[in-house]
Coordinates of C-alpha atoms in Angstrom, one line a residue:
M21 CA 11.9 43.1 114.0
A22 CA 10.1 40.1 115.3
I23 CA 6.9 39.9 117.3
G24 CA 7.7 40.4 121.0
D25 CA 10.9 42.3 120.4
I26 CA 11.5 45.0 123.0
I27 CA 12.9 48.4 121.9
V28 CA 14.2 51.0 124.3
S29 CA 14.8 54.6 123.3
I30 CA 16.3 57.4 125.4
D31 CA 16.0 61.1 124.6
I32 CA 18.5 63.3 126.3
G33 CA 17.0 66.8 126.2
A34 CA 18.1 70.1 127.7
S35 CA 15.5 70.0 130.5
K36 CA 14.7 66.3 130.9
I37 CA 15.7 62.7 130.1
S38 CA 12.9 60.6 128.6
L39 CA 12.8 56.8 128.2
V40 CA 10.2 54.9 126.1
V41 CA 10.0 51.1 125.9
G42 CA 8.0 49.5 123.1
E43 CA 7.1 46.0 122.1
V44 CA 6.6 44.8 118.5
N45 CA 3.0 43.6 118.1
N46 CA 1.3 41.1 115.7
F47 CA 1.0 43.9 113.1
N48 CA 4.7 44.7 113.2
Q49 CA 4.0 48.0 114.9
I50 CA 5.6 49.2 118.1
E51 CA 3.3 49.5 121.1
V52 CA 4.5 51.7 124.0
I53 CA 4.6 49.6 127.2
C54 CA 6.5 51.9 129.4
N55 CA 7.3 55.7 129.5
T56 CA 9.2 57.6 132.1
S57 CA 11.1 60.9 132.4
K58 CA 13.1 62.9 134.9
K59 CA 14.2 66.6 134.9
S60 CA 17.9 67.1 134.3
N61 CA 20.2 70.1 134.5
G62 CA 23.1 68.2 132.9
I63 CA 22.8 69.8 129.4
Q64 CA 22.7 73.4 128.4
K65 CA 22.6 74.5 124.7
G66 CA 23.5 70.9 123.6
K67 CA 26.6 70.6 125.7
I68 CA 27.2 68.6 128.8
V69 CA 27.6 70.9 131.7
D70 CA 27.1 68.5 134.7
E71 CA 28.1 65.0 133.8
Q72 CA 27.2 63.7 137.2
S73 CA 23.6 65.1 137.1
L74 CA 23.1 63.8 133.6
S75 CA 24.4 60.3 134.5
E76 CA 22.1 60.2 137.6
S77 CA 19.1 61.2 135.6
I78 CA 19.7 58.5 132.9
S79 CA 20.3 55.9 135.6
Y80 CA 17.0 57.0 137.3
V81 CA 14.8 56.6 134.2
I82 CA 16.4 53.2 133.4
K83 CA 15.9 51.9 136.9
E84 CA 12.3 53.2 136.9
A85 CA 11.5 51.5 133.6
E86 CA 13.1 48.2 134.8
K87 CA 11.1 48.3 138.0
E88 CA 7.8 49.0 136.1
M89 CA 8.4 46.3 133.5
N90 CA 10.1 43.8 135.8
M91 CA 12.9 43.2 133.2
K92 CA 16.5 44.3 132.7
I93 CA 17.4 46.9 130.0
N94 CA 20.6 45.9 128.3
S95 CA 20.7 48.4 125.4
A96 CA 18.9 51.4 124.0
Y97 CA 18.7 53.8 121.1
I98 CA 19.7 57.3 121.9
T99 CA 18.6 60.4 120.0
I100 CA 21.2 62.7 118.5
P101 CA 19.9 66.0 117.2
G102 CA 20.4 66.6 113.4
K103 CA 22.7 69.6 113.9
Y104 CA 25.4 67.2 115.4
I105 CA 25.1 64.7 112.5
T106 CA 26.7 64.7 109.1
I107 CA 25.8 62.1 106.4
V108 CA 28.3 61.2 103.7
Q109 CA 27.1 59.2 100.7
N110 CA 29.8 56.7 99.5
S111 CA 29.9 53.8 97.1
V112 CA 32.4 51.1 96.5
Q113 CA 32.7 48.5 93.7
R114 CA 34.0 45.0 94.6
E115 CA 34.6 41.8 92.9
P116 CA 33.7 38.6 94.8
K117 CA 36.7 36.6 96.0
D118 CA 35.3 33.6 94.1
K119 CA 33.1 34.6 91.2
Y120 CA 32.1 31.0 90.6
S121 CA 30.5 30.4 94.0
G122 CA 28.7 33.8 94.2
I123 CA 29.0 36.8 96.5
S124 CA 29.8 35.7 100.0
V125 CA 29.0 37.2 103.4
K126 CA 32.7 38.0 103.7
D127 CA 32.6 39.9 100.4
V128 CA 29.7 42.0 101.7
T129 CA 31.4 42.6 105.0
T130 CA 34.6 43.7 103.3
S131 CA 32.7 46.1 101.0
I132 CA 31.0 47.7 104.1
M133 CA 34.5 48.1 105.7
Q134 CA 35.7 49.8 102.5
V135 CA 32.7 52.1 102.2
K136 CA 33.4 53.6 105.7
D137 CA 37.0 54.3 104.6
I138 CA 36.5 58.0 104.2
D139 CA 38.3 61.1 105.5
V140 CA 36.6 61.8 108.9
P141 CA 36.9 65.5 109.8
D142 CA 38.5 66.4 113.2
G143 CA 36.0 66.4 116.0
K144 CA 33.7 63.8 114.3
Q145 CA 33.4 60.0 114.5
I146 CA 31.6 57.4 112.5
I147 CA 28.6 56.1 114.4
D148 CA 26.8 54.0 111.8
I149 CA 26.8 52.8 108.2
V150 CA 23.4 52.5 106.4
E151 CA 23.5 50.4 103.2
N152 CA 21.2 52.0 100.6
E153 CA 21.5 49.3 97.9
F154 CA 23.7 46.7 96.3
I155 CA 23.9 46.8 92.5
L156 CA 25.0 43.7 90.7
E157 CA 27.1 43.8 87.5
N158 CA 24.0 43.4 85.3
G159 CA 22.5 46.6 86.9
K160 CA 20.0 44.7 89.1
S161 CA 19.5 46.3 92.6
V162 CA 19.2 43.8 95.5
S163 CA 18.9 44.3 99.2
D164 CA 21.1 41.3 100.0
P165 CA 23.6 40.2 97.3
V166 CA 24.9 37.1 99.2
G167 CA 24.7 34.1 96.9
N168 CA 24.2 36.0 93.7
L169 CA 26.5 35.0 90.8
S170 CA 28.0 38.3 89.6
S171 CA 31.6 39.2 88.7
S172 CA 31.2 42.5 90.6
F173 CA 28.8 44.4 92.7
T174 CA 28.5 48.0 94.0
I175 CA 27.5 49.0 97.5
S176 CA 25.9 52.4 98.0
A177 CA 25.8 53.5 101.6
Q178 CA 25.4 56.4 103.9
V179 CA 28.3 56.9 106.4
I180 CA 26.8 58.7 109.5
L181 CA 29.2 61.0 111.4
A182 CA 28.5 62.7 114.7
E183 CA 30.4 65.2 116.8
K184 CA 32.7 63.4 119.3
D185 CA 31.9 65.7 122.1
Y186 CA 28.1 65.1 121.8
V187 CA 28.5 61.4 121.4
R188 CA 30.6 61.3 124.6

């Protein structure tokens, strides 16, 4: 995160929709600059029961925040309760395409694509991949392996699954 970055989060609850906007300050902390909410009857017991009402409530909080901040919201983080999430730990070992020029961005991208190649249960979908670490052939753990000279590396990651109905 860089100083001045704007972060938007929406919480879709059973009784209300809440939206919070934060800005990254000089101390790399997020300061709340806008907060709005609206009652909603669109969700009951974690299931969408009135899609129109839910949609209108989400649109309302976004428009209110945009009006208050005098800026357009293009994207937001949305909360998903833990009971709708499954985390699968997976790791993949790869050899760089050209071991003499080091690990490339393409090698890392390919390894991430491989790590998400898991059996996804019916009714679930992959929503994110979180890389835990990259381990080089010599056992050294690095956060970014690009450029390292190693004949192989292992990526360890969490594949995050969510219920399709809830994500919809």
